[in-house]
Coordinates of C-alpha atoms in Angstrom, one line a residue:
M28 CA 31.6 12.2 -1.1
K29 CA 34.4 14.7 -1.5
K30 CA 34.3 17.9 0.6
T31 CA 36.2 21.1 -0.4
S32 CA 36.1 24.2 1.8
T33 CA 36.9 27.6 0.5
R34 CA 36.2 31.3 1.2
L35 CA 34.1 33.8 -0.6
A36 CA 35.3 37.3 -1.4
D37 CA 33.8 38.7 1.9
G38 CA 35.3 36.0 4.0
R39 CA 32.2 33.7 4.3
E40 CA 32.8 30.0 4.2
L41 CA 31.7 28.0 1.2
I42 CA 31.8 24.2 1.0
Y43 CA 31.4 22.0 -2.1
Y44 CA 30.1 18.4 -1.7
D45 CA 30.9 16.3 -4.8
L46 CA 29.8 12.9 -5.9
R47 CA 33.2 12.3 -7.6
D48 CA 36.4 12.1 -5.5
D49 CA 38.5 13.5 -8.3
T50 CA 36.6 16.8 -8.7
V51 CA 38.8 19.9 -8.3
R52 CA 37.3 23.0 -6.8
D53 CA 39.7 26.0 -7.2
A54 CA 37.5 28.7 -8.6
V55 CA 38.0 32.1 -7.0
D56 CA 35.1 34.5 -6.0
R57 CA 35.8 37.5 -8.3
R58 CA 33.1 39.8 -6.9
P59 CA 34.3 43.0 -5.2
L60 CA 32.5 42.3 -1.9
D61 CA 33.1 44.1 1.4
R62 CA 33.0 42.1 4.6
T63 CA 29.5 41.4 5.7
V64 CA 28.1 43.3 8.7
T65 CA 25.3 41.7 10.6
T66 CA 23.1 43.1 13.5
S67 CA 21.6 39.8 14.7
G68 CA 20.7 39.6 18.4
I69 CA 18.6 37.3 20.6
R70 CA 15.9 38.8 22.9
R71 CA 14.1 36.7 25.5
D72 CA 10.4 37.0 26.0
V73 CA 10.0 36.6 29.8
L74 CA 6.3 36.0 29.6
L75 CA 6.4 33.1 27.1
G76 CA 9.9 31.9 28.0
D77 CA 11.0 31.8 24.4
A78 CA 13.4 33.8 22.3
V79 CA 13.2 36.1 19.3
A80 CA 16.0 36.8 16.8
V81 CA 16.2 40.5 15.8
A82 CA 18.1 40.9 12.5
S83 CA 17.4 44.3 10.8
H84 CA 20.1 43.8 8.2
R85 CA 17.9 41.2 6.5
Q86 CA 15.6 43.9 5.1
G87 CA 18.1 44.3 2.3
R88 CA 18.4 40.7 1.3
T89 CA 17.9 39.6 -2.3
Y90 CA 14.2 39.5 -3.2
H91 CA 12.7 37.5 -6.2
P92 CA 15.5 38.2 -8.7
P93 CA 14.9 37.1 -12.3
A94 CA 16.3 33.7 -13.2
D95 CA 19.3 35.0 -15.1
E96 CA 20.3 36.9 -11.9
C97 CA 19.9 34.1 -9.4
P98 CA 22.7 34.2 -6.8
L99 CA 22.4 30.4 -6.2
C100 CA 23.2 29.4 -9.8
P101 CA 26.8 28.7 -10.7
T102 CA 29.1 31.5 -12.0
R103 CA 29.1 31.4 -15.8
G104 CA 30.5 33.8 -18.3
G105 CA 30.4 37.3 -17.0
R106 CA 27.6 36.6 -14.4
L107 CA 29.1 36.2 -11.0
S108 CA 27.1 34.5 -8.2
E109 CA 27.5 33.2 -4.7
I110 CA 29.0 30.0 -6.1
P111 CA 32.4 30.8 -7.9
D112 CA 32.5 27.5 -9.9
S113 CA 30.7 26.9 -13.2
S114 CA 28.9 23.8 -11.9
Y115 CA 28.4 22.0 -8.6
D116 CA 26.6 19.0 -7.1
V117 CA 25.8 20.3 -3.6
V118 CA 27.0 23.5 -2.1
V119 CA 26.7 24.9 1.4
F120 CA 27.7 28.5 2.4
E121 CA 27.3 31.0 5.1
N122 CA 24.2 33.1 4.5
R123 CA 25.0 36.7 3.5
F124 CA 21.9 37.9 5.4
P125 CA 21.8 35.6 8.4
S126 CA 19.1 35.6 11.1
L127 CA 21.7 34.3 13.5
A128 CA 25.4 35.2 13.6
G129 CA 28.4 35.3 15.9
D130 CA 27.4 34.7 19.5
S131 CA 23.8 34.3 18.3
G132 CA 24.5 31.2 16.2
R133 CA 25.0 30.7 12.5
C134 CA 22.9 30.4 9.3
E135 CA 23.9 28.5 6.2
V136 CA 22.3 28.0 2.7
V137 CA 22.3 24.5 1.2
C138 CA 22.0 24.4 -2.7
F139 CA 20.7 21.0 -3.7
T140 CA 21.6 21.2 -7.3
S141 CA 23.0 23.7 -9.9
D142 CA 19.8 23.2 -12.0
H143 CA 17.7 26.3 -11.4
D144 CA 14.5 24.8 -12.7
A145 CA 14.7 21.6 -10.7
S146 CA 13.3 20.7 -7.3
F147 CA 14.4 18.3 -4.6
A148 CA 11.9 15.8 -5.9
D149 CA 13.7 15.9 -9.3
L150 CA 17.0 14.7 -7.8
S151 CA 18.4 11.3 -8.4
A152 CA 18.8 8.9 -5.5
G153 CA 22.6 9.6 -5.5
Q154 CA 22.0 13.4 -5.4
A155 CA 19.5 13.1 -2.6
R156 CA 22.0 10.9 -0.6
L157 CA 24.7 13.6 -1.1
V158 CA 22.3 16.2 0.4
L159 CA 21.7 13.9 3.3
D160 CA 25.5 13.5 3.7
A161 CA 25.9 17.3 3.6
W162 CA 23.2 17.8 6.2
T163 CA 25.0 15.2 8.4
D164 CA 28.4 16.8 8.0
R165 CA 27.1 20.3 8.7
T166 CA 25.3 19.0 11.8
S167 CA 28.6 17.6 13.1
E168 CA 30.6 20.7 12.3
L169 CA 28.1 23.2 13.7
S170 CA 27.5 21.3 16.9
H171 CA 31.1 22.0 17.9
L172 CA 30.8 25.7 17.7
P173 CA 30.8 27.2 21.2
A174 CA 27.6 29.3 20.6
V175 CA 25.5 26.4 19.2
E176 CA 23.1 24.3 21.1
Q177 CA 20.7 23.0 18.4
V178 CA 21.1 22.4 14.6
F179 CA 18.1 22.7 12.4
C180 CA 18.2 21.6 8.7
F181 CA 15.1 22.6 6.7
E182 CA 13.7 23.5 3.3
N183 CA 11.1 26.2 2.5
R184 CA 9.6 25.7 -0.9
G185 CA 7.4 28.0 -2.8
P186 CA 6.5 31.7 -2.7
E187 CA 3.4 30.9 -0.6
I188 CA 5.9 29.9 2.2
G189 CA 7.8 33.2 1.7
V190 CA 10.7 31.9 -0.3
T191 CA 12.4 34.8 -2.1
L192 CA 14.8 32.7 -4.3
G193 CA 13.4 30.2 -6.7
H194 CA 16.5 28.0 -7.0
P195 CA 16.1 24.6 -5.2
H196 CA 17.8 25.2 -1.8
G197 CA 17.3 24.8 1.9
Q198 CA 18.9 26.3 5.0
I199 CA 20.5 25.3 8.3
Y200 CA 20.0 27.3 11.5
A201 CA 22.4 26.7 14.4
Y202 CA 20.7 28.1 17.4
P203 CA 22.4 29.2 20.7
F204 CA 19.5 27.7 22.6
T205 CA 17.0 24.7 22.6
T206 CA 14.1 25.8 20.4
P207 CA 10.7 26.1 22.0
R208 CA 9.2 23.3 19.9
T209 CA 11.9 20.9 20.9
A210 CA 11.6 21.9 24.5
L211 CA 7.9 21.0 24.4
M212 CA 8.8 17.6 23.1
L213 CA 11.4 17.1 25.7
R214 CA 9.0 18.0 28.5
S215 CA 6.4 15.6 27.2
L216 CA 9.2 13.0 26.9
A217 CA 10.2 13.5 30.5
A218 CA 6.7 13.4 31.8
H219 CA 5.8 10.2 30.0
K220 CA 9.0 8.5 31.1
E221 CA 8.3 9.3 34.7
A222 CA 4.6 8.4 34.5
T223 CA 5.3 5.0 32.8
G224 CA 8.4 3.9 34.7
G225 CA 10.7 4.5 31.8
E226 CA 8.8 4.0 28.5
N227 CA 10.0 6.2 25.6
L228 CA 7.2 8.4 24.3
F229 CA 8.6 8.5 20.8
D230 CA 8.6 4.7 20.6
A231 CA 5.1 4.6 21.9
V232 CA 3.8 7.2 19.4
L233 CA 5.6 5.4 16.5
E234 CA 4.1 2.0 17.5
R235 CA 0.6 3.5 17.6
E236 CA 0.9 5.3 14.3
R237 CA 2.3 2.2 12.5
A238 CA -0.7 0.3 13.7
D239 CA -3.2 2.9 12.4
E240 CA -4.7 3.9 9.1
R241 CA -2.6 7.0 8.6
V242 CA 0.6 5.3 7.4
V243 CA 1.5 6.7 4.0
L244 CA 4.5 4.6 3.0
E245 CA 6.9 2.3 4.8
G246 CA 10.3 0.8 3.9
E247 CA 12.6 -1.5 5.7
H248 CA 14.2 1.3 7.7
W249 CA 11.8 4.3 7.5
V250 CA 8.1 4.9 8.0
A251 CA 6.0 8.0 7.0
F252 CA 2.6 8.7 8.4
V253 CA 0.1 11.6 8.9
P254 CA 0.1 12.1 12.7
Y255 CA -3.1 11.6 14.7
A256 CA -3.1 15.3 15.7
A257 CA -1.8 16.8 12.4
H258 CA -1.7 20.6 12.6
W259 CA -1.6 21.2 8.8
P260 CA -4.1 20.0 6.1
Y261 CA -1.4 17.7 4.6
E262 CA 1.4 16.9 7.1
V263 CA 3.6 13.8 7.1
H264 CA 6.2 12.7 9.7
L265 CA 9.1 10.6 8.5
Y266 CA 10.9 8.5 11.2
P267 CA 13.7 5.9 11.0
K268 CA 12.4 2.7 12.6
R269 CA 15.5 2.5 14.8
R270 CA 15.4 5.5 17.2
V271 CA 18.4 7.8 16.9
P272 CA 18.9 11.3 18.3
D273 CA 20.3 13.0 15.2
L274 CA 21.5 12.6 11.6
L275 CA 24.9 11.6 12.8
A276 CA 23.6 8.4 14.4
L277 CA 21.8 7.0 11.3
D278 CA 23.4 3.7 10.2
E279 CA 24.3 3.0 6.6
A280 CA 21.2 0.9 5.9
A281 CA 19.0 3.8 6.8
R282 CA 21.1 6.3 4.8
T283 CA 20.9 4.1 1.8
E284 CA 17.1 3.7 1.9
F285 CA 16.4 7.4 2.7
P286 CA 16.5 8.8 -0.8
Q287 CA 14.0 6.3 -2.2
V288 CA 11.5 6.9 0.6
Y289 CA 11.9 10.7 0.8
L290 CA 11.9 11.3 -3.0
E291 CA 8.7 9.3 -3.3
L292 CA 7.1 11.3 -0.4
L293 CA 8.0 14.6 -2.1
R294 CA 6.6 13.4 -5.5
R295 CA 3.3 12.5 -3.9
F296 CA 3.1 15.9 -2.4
D297 CA 3.4 17.3 -5.9
R298 CA 0.4 15.1 -7.0
I299 CA -2.1 15.5 -4.2
F300 CA -3.9 18.5 -5.7
G301 CA -4.2 17.1 -9.2
E302 CA -2.7 17.7 -12.7
G303 CA -2.1 21.3 -13.8
E304 CA -1.7 22.6 -10.3
P305 CA 1.4 24.7 -9.4
P306 CA 4.1 22.9 -7.4
T307 CA 3.0 22.2 -3.9
P308 CA 4.5 24.7 -1.4
Y309 CA 5.9 23.0 1.7
V310 CA 8.2 23.1 4.7
A311 CA 10.5 20.1 5.3
A312 CA 12.0 20.2 8.8
W313 CA 14.5 17.9 10.5
H314 CA 14.1 17.6 14.3
Q315 CA 17.3 16.6 16.0
A316 CA 18.2 16.4 19.7
P317 CA 19.9 19.5 21.1
F318 CA 23.6 19.3 21.7
G319 CA 23.4 21.4 24.9
A320 CA 22.7 20.3 28.4
L321 CA 19.3 18.8 29.2
E322 CA 19.2 19.2 33.0
E323 CA 15.9 21.1 32.9
F324 CA 14.2 18.0 31.4
D325 CA 14.4 15.6 34.3
G326 CA 15.6 12.2 33.5
V327 CA 15.9 12.8 29.7
T328 CA 19.1 12.2 27.7
R329 CA 19.9 12.9 24.1
D330 CA 19.4 9.2 23.3
D331 CA 15.8 9.4 24.4
F332 CA 15.0 11.9 21.5
A333 CA 13.9 10.5 18.1
L334 CA 15.3 12.1 14.9
H335 CA 12.4 12.7 12.5
L336 CA 11.4 14.9 9.6
E337 CA 8.1 16.8 9.4
L338 CA 6.8 17.7 6.0
F339 CA 3.8 19.9 5.5
T340 CA 2.1 22.2 3.0
V341 CA 0.2 25.4 3.6
R342 CA -2.2 24.6 0.7
R343 CA -5.4 23.0 2.0
T344 CA -7.1 22.4 -1.4
S345 CA -6.7 23.5 -5.0
G346 CA -6.1 27.3 -5.1
K347 CA -6.6 27.8 -1.3
L348 CA -4.1 28.3 1.4
K349 CA -4.3 27.5 5.2
F350 CA -3.7 30.9 6.9
L351 CA -2.6 31.1 10.5
A352 CA -5.3 33.5 11.7
G353 CA -6.7 34.3 15.2
S354 CA -6.7 31.0 16.9
E355 CA -3.4 29.7 15.4
S356 CA -1.4 33.0 15.6
G357 CA -3.1 34.4 18.7
M358 CA -3.4 31.3 20.9
S359 CA -1.3 28.6 19.1
V360 CA -4.4 26.4 18.7
F361 CA -4.4 25.0 15.2
I362 CA -7.7 24.2 13.4
N363 CA -7.2 21.6 10.7
D364 CA -9.7 21.5 7.8
V365 CA -8.6 18.1 6.5
P366 CA -9.1 15.0 8.7
P367 CA -5.7 13.3 9.0
E368 CA -7.1 10.0 7.9
R369 CA -8.4 11.5 4.7
A370 CA -5.0 13.2 4.1
A371 CA -3.2 9.9 4.5
E372 CA -5.7 8.2 2.2
R373 CA -5.1 10.8 -0.5
L374 CA -1.3 10.5 -0.2
R375 CA -1.6 6.8 -0.7
E376 CA -3.8 7.3 -3.7
V377 CA -1.2 9.3 -5.6
A378 CA 1.6 6.7 -5.2
S379 CA 3.9 6.3 -8.2
S380 CA 2.9 3.6 -10.6

């Protein structure tokens, strides 16, 4: 992997990640852009104990542009975009309309390929590995920023999820706090460790899931399963078999196998609703241990946390979406219409031949 860092016309950082070491990236951003002005701030909810990012400048972000005006495609001819070069393998750049900025953290965009009509599932194993390497590198770099406590790499796919740019891409949020969902995991981890005299809850869950009927696919170094208490109609968790706290700690064997396992998982997601259906909308979310202090979670260290990816779709059946209505949105109690065992069975049925 070759990494080349440059600056866009308004001062934002852009980084090329290339498969070839001899690739030269010297294209200049020719757009007449002013410096970006953001109004992001963090507000604490004292009743719930969580945080809300307020970012009013995002109201003006690019919204469903036509394909020939996509800002994530390479710059070609007279059409200038966020990526100054005429082609790229993987690109990461600071979001022009960030939810988090400055003392409130940082937001980045990850473009998986220059092919506007592709998806992550269309990538080759080499391209998918390059994305993994980019995620890892950005996790390392962002973790050293003074304001950052947790790094979250994720992909939103499909207009049903709220995606406003059709080009295959993901995002990275660097939060200035430990996110509420991670805090819940850490509290459960601490309570289980104390109650069992030191047993790791992630290890116990993974052992139980591997022994059950909800395993979707398994490699030498990774295992994917529908969790016992899945929140979404089709939800899969992907774990490395060797517990590590973050992407940085994955060994070479796990990195090498990841593309085959993950690409197969994504391709099965595109087949679960049958032929002729639109691409399956999904969220793919990496859970990594926070880089900040963990004193509030008694007896828990970063090494107790287990890196894993959660992949889920908001589609519950052909032509129907799972909406977060009263119980989910009002009380955070999910109601799942698809039994996890049936979801796992279906995802095994649509395996590649």
